[in-house]
């Protein structure tokens, strides 16, 4: 079994109890995508934040980010998996801020209604544990191919 497959099963083990097996995907899929995007955006995070401070117009920001990074999507939050967990009491709020500050074309979290899952994970006292697990895995395309991600 692949390392990624083993990791996914370990998350399923964490969710067992408060979540039924048919609900695991509501947590695992969006967090896997979030971690993948986090890894992709990491090298240019400071550049994008500087551009966001400079350009209020979202259309202009998108153009400037594309010029600077070569990507059409971005995140302007001060949070990432590297610092989400530093505020023990604010993890849910910080995670919501991180999700909210993706460029408008990143709508996958709305599709999964992931904010509802953040509340459910927090209520089940699993949010910190699950986010910590995802923070520990490197899903950068140099480490995990697009084929393996699929």
Coordinates of C-alpha atoms in Angstrom, one line a residue:
X1 CA 0.0 0.0 0.0
X2 CA 1.3 3.5 -0.8
X3 CA 2.4 6.0 1.8
X4 CA -0.5 8.2 0.8
X5 CA -3.0 5.3 1.1
X6 CA -1.6 4.4 4.5
X7 CA -2.0 8.1 5.6
X8 CA -5.6 8.2 4.4
X9 CA -6.4 5.1 6.4
X10 CA -4.8 6.6 9.5
X11 CA -7.1 9.6 9.1
X12 CA -10.1 7.3 8.8
X13 CA -9.0 5.6 12.0
X14 CA -9.0 9.1 13.7
X15 CA -12.5 9.8 12.4
X16 CA -13.9 6.4 13.5
X17 CA -16.6 6.8 16.1
X18 CA -18.0 10.3 15.6
X19 CA -18.0 9.7 11.8
X20 CA -19.4 6.8 9.9
X21 CA -17.4 5.3 7.1
X22 CA -19.6 7.0 4.4
X23 CA -18.8 10.4 6.0
X24 CA -15.0 10.1 6.0
X25 CA -14.7 11.6 2.6
X26 CA -16.4 14.8 3.8
X27 CA -13.3 15.4 5.9
X28 CA -10.5 13.6 4.1
X29 CA -11.1 14.9 0.5
X30 CA -11.2 18.6 1.3
X31 CA -8.3 18.4 3.7
X32 CA -6.3 16.5 1.2
X33 CA -7.0 19.2 -1.4
X34 CA -6.3 21.9 1.1
X35 CA -2.9 20.4 2.1
X36 CA -2.0 19.9 -1.6
X37 CA -2.8 23.5 -2.4
X38 CA -0.9 24.6 0.7
X39 CA 2.2 22.7 -0.5
X40 CA 1.9 24.2 -4.0
X41 CA 1.5 27.7 -2.7
X42 CA 4.2 27.6 0.0
X43 CA 7.2 29.0 -2.0
X44 CA 5.3 32.1 -3.1
X45 CA 3.2 32.8 0.0
X46 CA 5.1 36.0 1.0
X47 CA 5.1 37.3 -2.5
X48 CA 1.3 36.8 -2.8
X49 CA 0.7 38.5 0.6
X50 CA 2.8 41.5 -0.5
X51 CA 0.8 41.7 -3.8
X52 CA -2.5 41.5 -1.9
X53 CA -1.5 44.4 0.3
X54 CA -0.6 46.4 -2.7
X55 CA -3.6 45.6 -5.0
X56 CA -7.2 45.8 -3.7
X57 CA -8.8 45.1 -7.0
X58 CA -9.2 41.2 -7.3
X59 CA -8.9 41.3 -11.0
X60 CA -5.6 43.2 -10.9
X61 CA -4.4 41.0 -8.0
X62 CA -5.0 37.9 -10.1
X63 CA -3.0 39.3 -13.0
X64 CA -0.1 40.3 -10.7
X65 CA -0.1 36.9 -9.0
X66 CA -0.1 35.2 -12.4
X67 CA 2.9 37.4 -13.5
X68 CA 4.8 36.7 -10.2
X69 CA 4.1 33.0 -9.7
X70 CA 2.7 31.6 -13.0
X71 CA -0.4 30.4 -11.2
X72 CA -3.9 31.7 -11.6
X73 CA -5.0 30.8 -8.0
X74 CA -3.7 32.0 -4.8
X75 CA -4.3 32.5 -1.1
X76 CA -3.9 35.8 0.8
X77 CA -4.4 34.5 4.4
X78 CA -1.7 34.8 7.0
X79 CA -2.3 31.2 7.8
X80 CA -1.0 28.0 6.3
X81 CA -0.5 24.5 7.7
X82 CA 2.8 25.8 9.2
X83 CA 1.0 28.1 11.6
X84 CA -2.6 27.0 11.9
X85 CA -2.0 25.0 15.0
X86 CA -0.1 27.7 16.9
X87 CA -3.3 29.3 18.3
X88 CA -4.9 26.4 20.3
X89 CA -8.2 28.2 20.9
X90 CA -8.5 29.7 17.4
X91 CA -7.9 26.7 15.2
X92 CA -11.4 26.6 13.7
X93 CA -11.5 30.4 13.1
X94 CA -8.0 30.3 11.6
X95 CA -8.9 27.4 9.3
X96 CA -12.0 29.2 8.1
X97 CA -9.9 32.3 7.4
X98 CA -7.4 30.2 5.4
X99 CA -10.2 28.7 3.3
X100 CA -12.0 32.1 2.9
X101 CA -8.9 33.8 1.5
X102 CA -8.4 31.5 -1.5
X103 CA -8.9 33.2 -4.9
X104 CA -12.5 33.0 -6.1
X105 CA -11.8 30.2 -8.6
X106 CA -10.9 27.8 -5.7
X107 CA -14.5 26.8 -4.7
X108 CA -13.9 23.2 -3.8
X109 CA -14.4 23.9 -0.1
X110 CA -17.9 25.4 -0.7
X111 CA -18.7 22.3 -2.8
X112 CA -17.9 20.1 0.1
X113 CA -19.6 22.4 2.6
X114 CA -16.4 22.1 4.5
X115 CA -17.1 24.8 7.1
X116 CA -19.8 22.5 8.4
X117 CA -17.2 19.8 8.8
X118 CA -14.9 22.1 10.7
X119 CA -17.6 22.7 13.2
X120 CA -18.4 19.0 13.5
X121 CA -14.7 18.1 13.9
X122 CA -14.3 20.7 16.6
X123 CA -17.4 19.5 18.4
X124 CA -16.0 15.9 18.3
X125 CA -12.7 17.2 19.6
X126 CA -10.9 15.9 16.5
X127 CA -10.0 19.1 14.6
X128 CA -6.6 19.6 16.1
X129 CA -5.7 15.9 15.7
X130 CA -6.7 15.7 12.1
X131 CA -5.2 19.1 11.1
X132 CA -1.9 18.1 12.8
X133 CA -1.9 14.8 10.8
X134 CA -2.4 16.7 7.5
X135 CA 0.3 19.3 8.5
X136 CA 2.8 16.5 8.9
X137 CA 2.4 15.1 5.3
X138 CA 4.1 16.6 2.3
X139 CA 1.7 16.6 -0.7
X140 CA 3.8 18.8 -3.0
X141 CA 3.7 17.6 -6.6
X142 CA 7.5 16.9 -6.4
X143 CA 6.7 14.4 -3.7
X144 CA 3.3 13.0 -4.7
X145 CA 2.4 12.9 -8.4
X146 CA -1.0 14.0 -9.8
X147 CA -1.6 10.4 -10.7
X148 CA -1.0 9.3 -7.1
X149 CA -3.2 12.1 -5.8
X150 CA -6.1 10.8 -7.9

